[in-house]
Structures are given as C-alpha cells and as structure tokens.
Tab-separated table of C-alpha atoms in Angstrom:
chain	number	residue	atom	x	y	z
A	1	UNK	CA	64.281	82.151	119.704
A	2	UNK	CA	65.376	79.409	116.913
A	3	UNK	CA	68.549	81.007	115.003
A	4	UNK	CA	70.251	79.189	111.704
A	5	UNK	CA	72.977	81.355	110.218
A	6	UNK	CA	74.373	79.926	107.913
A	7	UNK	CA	78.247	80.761	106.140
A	8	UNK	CA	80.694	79.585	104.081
A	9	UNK	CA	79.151	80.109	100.425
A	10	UNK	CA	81.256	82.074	97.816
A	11	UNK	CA	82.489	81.660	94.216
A	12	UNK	CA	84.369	78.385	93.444
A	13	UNK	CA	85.615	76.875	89.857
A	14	UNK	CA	83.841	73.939	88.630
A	15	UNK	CA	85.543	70.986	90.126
A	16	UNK	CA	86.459	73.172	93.462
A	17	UNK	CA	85.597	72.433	96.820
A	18	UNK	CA	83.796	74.370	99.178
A	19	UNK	CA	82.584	74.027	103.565
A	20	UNK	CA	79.421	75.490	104.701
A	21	UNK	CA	78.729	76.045	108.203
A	22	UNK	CA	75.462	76.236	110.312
A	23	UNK	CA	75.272	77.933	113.394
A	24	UNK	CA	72.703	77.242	115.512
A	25	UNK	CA	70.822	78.838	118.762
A	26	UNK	CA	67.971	78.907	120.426
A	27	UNK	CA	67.194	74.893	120.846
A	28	UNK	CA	68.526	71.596	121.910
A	29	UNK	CA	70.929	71.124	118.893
A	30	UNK	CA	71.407	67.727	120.308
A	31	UNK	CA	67.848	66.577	119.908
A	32	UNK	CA	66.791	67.146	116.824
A	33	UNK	CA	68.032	66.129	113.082
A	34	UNK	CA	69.130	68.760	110.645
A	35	UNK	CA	69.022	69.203	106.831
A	36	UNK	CA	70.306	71.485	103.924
A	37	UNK	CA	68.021	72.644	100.979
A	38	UNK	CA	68.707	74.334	98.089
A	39	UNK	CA	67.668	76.802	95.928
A	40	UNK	CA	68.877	77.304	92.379
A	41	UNK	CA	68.276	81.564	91.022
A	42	UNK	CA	64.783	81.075	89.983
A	43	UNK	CA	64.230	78.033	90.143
A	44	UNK	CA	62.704	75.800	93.161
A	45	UNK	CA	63.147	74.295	96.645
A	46	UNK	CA	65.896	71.104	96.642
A	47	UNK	CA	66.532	68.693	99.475
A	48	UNK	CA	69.863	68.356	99.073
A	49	UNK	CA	70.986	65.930	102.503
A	50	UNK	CA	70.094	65.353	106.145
A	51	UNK	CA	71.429	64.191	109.376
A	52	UNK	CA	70.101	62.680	112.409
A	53	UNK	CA	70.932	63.680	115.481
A	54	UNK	CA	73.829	61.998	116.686
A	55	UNK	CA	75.125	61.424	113.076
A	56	UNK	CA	74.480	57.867	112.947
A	57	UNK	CA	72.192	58.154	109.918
A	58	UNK	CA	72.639	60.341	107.058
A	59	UNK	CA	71.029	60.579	103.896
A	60	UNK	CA	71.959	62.562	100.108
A	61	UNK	CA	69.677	63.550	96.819
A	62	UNK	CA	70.983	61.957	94.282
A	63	UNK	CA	72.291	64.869	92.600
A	64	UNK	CA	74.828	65.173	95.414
A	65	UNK	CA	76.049	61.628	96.762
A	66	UNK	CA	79.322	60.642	96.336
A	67	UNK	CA	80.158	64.554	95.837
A	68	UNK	CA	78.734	65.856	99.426
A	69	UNK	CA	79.251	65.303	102.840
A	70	UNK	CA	77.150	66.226	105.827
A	71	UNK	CA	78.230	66.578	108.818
A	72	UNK	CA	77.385	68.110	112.441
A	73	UNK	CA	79.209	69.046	116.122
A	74	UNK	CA	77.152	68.705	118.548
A	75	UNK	CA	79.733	70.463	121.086
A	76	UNK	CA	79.257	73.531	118.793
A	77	UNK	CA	75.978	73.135	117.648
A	78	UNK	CA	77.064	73.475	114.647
A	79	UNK	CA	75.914	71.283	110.800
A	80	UNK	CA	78.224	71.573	107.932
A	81	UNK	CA	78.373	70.737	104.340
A	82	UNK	CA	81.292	69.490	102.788
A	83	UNK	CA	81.296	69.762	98.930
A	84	UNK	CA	83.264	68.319	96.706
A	85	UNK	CA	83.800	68.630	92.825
A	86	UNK	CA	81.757	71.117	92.105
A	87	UNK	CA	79.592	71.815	89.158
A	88	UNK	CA	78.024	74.062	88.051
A	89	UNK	CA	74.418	73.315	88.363
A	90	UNK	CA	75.688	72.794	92.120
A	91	UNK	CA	74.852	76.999	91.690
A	92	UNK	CA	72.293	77.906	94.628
A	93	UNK	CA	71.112	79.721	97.559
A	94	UNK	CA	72.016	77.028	100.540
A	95	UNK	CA	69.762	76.878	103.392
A	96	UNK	CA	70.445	74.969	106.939
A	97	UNK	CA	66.859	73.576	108.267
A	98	UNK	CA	65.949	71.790	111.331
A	99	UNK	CA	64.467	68.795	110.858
A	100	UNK	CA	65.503	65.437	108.863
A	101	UNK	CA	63.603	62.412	107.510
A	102	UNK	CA	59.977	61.407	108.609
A	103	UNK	CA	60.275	62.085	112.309
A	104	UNK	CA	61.126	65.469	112.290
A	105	UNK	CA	60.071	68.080	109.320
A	106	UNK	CA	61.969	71.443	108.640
A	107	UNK	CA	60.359	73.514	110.484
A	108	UNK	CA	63.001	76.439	111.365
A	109	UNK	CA	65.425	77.565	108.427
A	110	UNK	CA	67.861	80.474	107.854
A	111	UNK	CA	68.789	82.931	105.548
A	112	UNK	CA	71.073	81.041	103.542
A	113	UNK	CA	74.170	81.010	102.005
A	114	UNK	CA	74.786	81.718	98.385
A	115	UNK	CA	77.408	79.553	96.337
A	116	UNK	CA	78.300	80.254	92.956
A	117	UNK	CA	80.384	77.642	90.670
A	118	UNK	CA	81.652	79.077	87.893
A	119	UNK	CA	84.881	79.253	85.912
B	1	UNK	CA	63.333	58.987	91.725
B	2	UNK	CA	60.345	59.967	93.700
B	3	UNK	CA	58.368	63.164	92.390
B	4	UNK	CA	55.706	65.451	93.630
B	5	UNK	CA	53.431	67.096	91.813
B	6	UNK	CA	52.329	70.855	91.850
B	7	UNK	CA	50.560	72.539	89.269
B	8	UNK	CA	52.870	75.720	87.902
B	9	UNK	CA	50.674	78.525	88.477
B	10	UNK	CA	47.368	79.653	90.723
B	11	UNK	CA	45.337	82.867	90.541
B	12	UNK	CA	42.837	83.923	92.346
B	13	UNK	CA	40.978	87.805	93.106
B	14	UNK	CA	41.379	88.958	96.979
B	15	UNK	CA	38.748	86.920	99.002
B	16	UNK	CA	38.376	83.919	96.714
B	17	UNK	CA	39.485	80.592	97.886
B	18	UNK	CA	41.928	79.059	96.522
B	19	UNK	CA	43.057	75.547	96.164
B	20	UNK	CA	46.454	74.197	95.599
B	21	UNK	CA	47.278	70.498	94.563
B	22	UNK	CA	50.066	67.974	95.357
B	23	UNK	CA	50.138	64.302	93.508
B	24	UNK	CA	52.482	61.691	94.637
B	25	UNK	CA	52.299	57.918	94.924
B	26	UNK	CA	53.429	57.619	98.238
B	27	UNK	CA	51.247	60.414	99.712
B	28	UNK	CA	48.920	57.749	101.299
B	29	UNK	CA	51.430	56.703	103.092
B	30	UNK	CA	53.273	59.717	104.167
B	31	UNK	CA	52.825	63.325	105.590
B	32	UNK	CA	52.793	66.167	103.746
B	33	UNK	CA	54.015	69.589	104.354
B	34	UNK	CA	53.417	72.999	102.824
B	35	UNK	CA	56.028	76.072	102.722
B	36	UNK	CA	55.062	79.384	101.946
B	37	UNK	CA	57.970	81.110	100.471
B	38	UNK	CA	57.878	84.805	99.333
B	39	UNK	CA	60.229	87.005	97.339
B	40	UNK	CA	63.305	86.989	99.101
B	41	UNK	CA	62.377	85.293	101.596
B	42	UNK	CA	62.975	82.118	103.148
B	43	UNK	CA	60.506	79.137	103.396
B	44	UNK	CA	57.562	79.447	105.881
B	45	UNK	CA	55.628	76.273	107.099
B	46	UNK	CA	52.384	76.727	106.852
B	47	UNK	CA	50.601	73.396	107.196
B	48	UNK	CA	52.171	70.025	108.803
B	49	UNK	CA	51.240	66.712	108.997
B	50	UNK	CA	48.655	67.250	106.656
B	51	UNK	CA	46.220	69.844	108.208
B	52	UNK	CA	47.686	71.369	111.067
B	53	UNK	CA	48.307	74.628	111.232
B	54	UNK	CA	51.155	76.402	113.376
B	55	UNK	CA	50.835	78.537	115.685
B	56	UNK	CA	50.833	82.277	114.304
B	57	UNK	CA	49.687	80.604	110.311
B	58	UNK	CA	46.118	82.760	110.054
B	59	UNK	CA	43.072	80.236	110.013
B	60	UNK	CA	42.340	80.578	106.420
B	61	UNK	CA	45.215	77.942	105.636
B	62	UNK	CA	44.288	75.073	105.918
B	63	UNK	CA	45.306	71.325	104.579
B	64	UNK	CA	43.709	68.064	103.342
B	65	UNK	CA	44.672	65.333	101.987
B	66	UNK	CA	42.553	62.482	99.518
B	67	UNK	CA	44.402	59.501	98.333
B	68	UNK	CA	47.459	60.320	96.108
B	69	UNK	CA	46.370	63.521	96.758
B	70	UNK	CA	46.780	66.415	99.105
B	71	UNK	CA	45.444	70.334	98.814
B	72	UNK	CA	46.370	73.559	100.527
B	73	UNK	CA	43.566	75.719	100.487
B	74	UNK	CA	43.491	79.247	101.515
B	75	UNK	CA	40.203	80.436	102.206
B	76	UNK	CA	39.413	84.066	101.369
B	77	UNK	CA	43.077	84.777	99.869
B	78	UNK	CA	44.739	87.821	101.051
B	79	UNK	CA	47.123	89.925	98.990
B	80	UNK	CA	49.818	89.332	100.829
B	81	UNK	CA	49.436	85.431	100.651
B	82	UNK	CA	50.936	85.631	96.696
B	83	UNK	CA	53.857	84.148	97.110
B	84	UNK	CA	55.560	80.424	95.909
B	85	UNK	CA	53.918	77.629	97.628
B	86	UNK	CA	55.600	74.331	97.686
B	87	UNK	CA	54.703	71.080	99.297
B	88	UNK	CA	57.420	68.666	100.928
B	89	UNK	CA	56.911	64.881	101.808
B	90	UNK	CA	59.538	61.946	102.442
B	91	UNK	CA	60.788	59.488	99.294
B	92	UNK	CA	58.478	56.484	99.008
B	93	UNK	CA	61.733	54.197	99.428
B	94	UNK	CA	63.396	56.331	102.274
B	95	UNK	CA	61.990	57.901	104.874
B	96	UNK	CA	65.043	59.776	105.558
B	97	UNK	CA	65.214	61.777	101.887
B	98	UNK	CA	63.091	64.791	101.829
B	99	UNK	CA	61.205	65.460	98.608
B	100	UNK	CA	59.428	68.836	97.244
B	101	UNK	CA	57.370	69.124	94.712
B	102	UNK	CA	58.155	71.507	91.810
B	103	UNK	CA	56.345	74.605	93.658
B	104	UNK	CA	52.946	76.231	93.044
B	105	UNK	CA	53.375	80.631	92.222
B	106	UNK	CA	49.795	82.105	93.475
B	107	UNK	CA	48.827	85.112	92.389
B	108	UNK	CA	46.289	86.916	94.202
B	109	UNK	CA	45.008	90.255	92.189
C-alpha cells in the first residue's frame, strides 16, 4: 500500500523558516517524481513545486521561487520542503504527492501538514 | 501565468448528470486530470489522461475533452459524489509546473 505522511508544519512568524518532511512507503521512491500542493483554509488546490526523480530537475510556482526549496533522499525515501521567509499568505494545509511534471501525475497524496505564518 | 478554468459552482438532483468544465489554452496540447476532493479529505483522482478512469472510480465518471476544452461528467450523480472537483494539467511553457484550475463545488440534492 502507497503511504505519504507528511510532518514538519507548525506556527512560524512571518519572515521564519520552516522544513517539511515526506515519508514515503509502499513504492519504488526511486522511480518516480514527487510534488507538494497546497491548500490555503478555504480556499483551493496549489501546486506549489516538484522534483524528478533523481533531483536533477526541479521546478517552483511562482509564488514560491526564490523563497522554497525542494528537495528529496532517496536512501530514506524521503521529499522535503525547505521554506524560507515566510509570509503569510504562505498559510496552508501542505500535501506531499507522487508524481511531477507531464510524465508522471499525482496520483497518491497524504494527509498533509498544516503550517500557519503568523505573528 | 498559465490559468485553468472551472466554473464556481454545479448542482444537480440525485440521478441527473452532471457536467463539469475546464478552459485552458494549452489543453490541446496537454492532459488533463480531475481530483475529487471532499470535506476533509484529501484529493482523489478520478479521471487521468483525459478519460480514463482508475481502478475502484465507479463508471459513472467519466472524462472528455474538445479543443480548449475538457468536461468531467458524472452520469446519474450520487449523493455522496458532492464534493470539490478540481481539474489539474501542466503550464503551457513548462511541462514540469503543475497547474489547477480554481475548483468546481457540486452539489448534489
């Protein structure tokens, strides 16, 4: 069984940083390309960035470049998200999905993480 | 920026079809996906690469897809399909940025 947990979200000042992690089971981590979507309260579904699978390509919304990193351990099976200088319309629910770019679409995601920026 | 389309809001009584809509330039060009997401919940796929259907996805989902243009139709809506319905494509300029459009609430009563 595909698992995504993801971790890391909590409540950070505006201009903070925070790490989220991805944990992953169930598949060939190796073999596919991973992405992280967001969800602001009430609002709708964001791609936020993606990865392929050997971290050779990468690829950020533009509400995020320059301010996020993605990254991934293949030894851990493991994709994080580095973000830095948070704002606070950076405010969402954070999900991990496999899948990245036009080869491979998200088709497993978890439960999310929630990160709140606020002062 | 690239943009997909949804209209805001569907409603439809139990057993009626019902049709959601996706515009976007590069459509043509691209696949589309839809995600079924309900209260709480996180995102199902319910139709890929156009009009296939997962395994487990009942047979009344189904896809198309007409020029800029593509539809998710549910045919004889159940209750429990009312949920947020959103479709997904790559940008026009990048095939390695994911794009979804604004998200489609159907209400089925």
């Amino acid at each position: 069984e595909v698992q995504l947990v993801e971790s890391g979200g909590s409540v950070e000042r505006p201009g903070g940083s925070l790490r989220l992690s991805c944990a992953t089971s169930g598949f060939s981590f190796n073999d596919f390309g991973m992405s992280w979507v967001r969800q602001a309260p009430g609002k709708g579904l964001e791609w936020v960035s993606g990865i392929n699978w050997d971290g050779g390509s990468t690829a950020y919304a533009d509400s995020v470049r320059g301010r996020f990193t993605i990254s991934r351990d293949n030894a851990k099976n493991s994709l994080y998200l580095q973000m830095n200088s948070l704002r606070a319309e950076d405010t969402a629910l954070y999900y991990c999905a496999r899948g990245y770019g036009s080869g491979s679409y998200l088709a497993y995601w978890g439960q999310g993480t929630l990160v709140t920026v606020s002062s | 920026s690239y943009e997909l389309t949804q209209p805001p809001s569907v409603s439809v009584s139990p057993g009626q079809t019902a049709r959601i809509t996706c515009s976007g330039d590069a459509l043509p060009k691209k696949y589309a996906y839809w995600y079924q997401q309900k209260s709480g919940q996180a995102p199902v796929v319910v139709i890929y690469e156009d009009n296939k259907r997962p395994s487990g996805i009942p047979v009344r989902f189904s896809g198309s897809t007409s020029g800029t243009m593509v539809t998710l139709t549910i045919s004889g809506a159940q209750v429990e399909d009312e949920a947020d319905y959103y479709c997904y494509s790559t940008d026009s300029s990048d095939n390695h940025r994911g794009v979804f459009g604004g998200g489609t609430k159907l209400t089925v009563l």
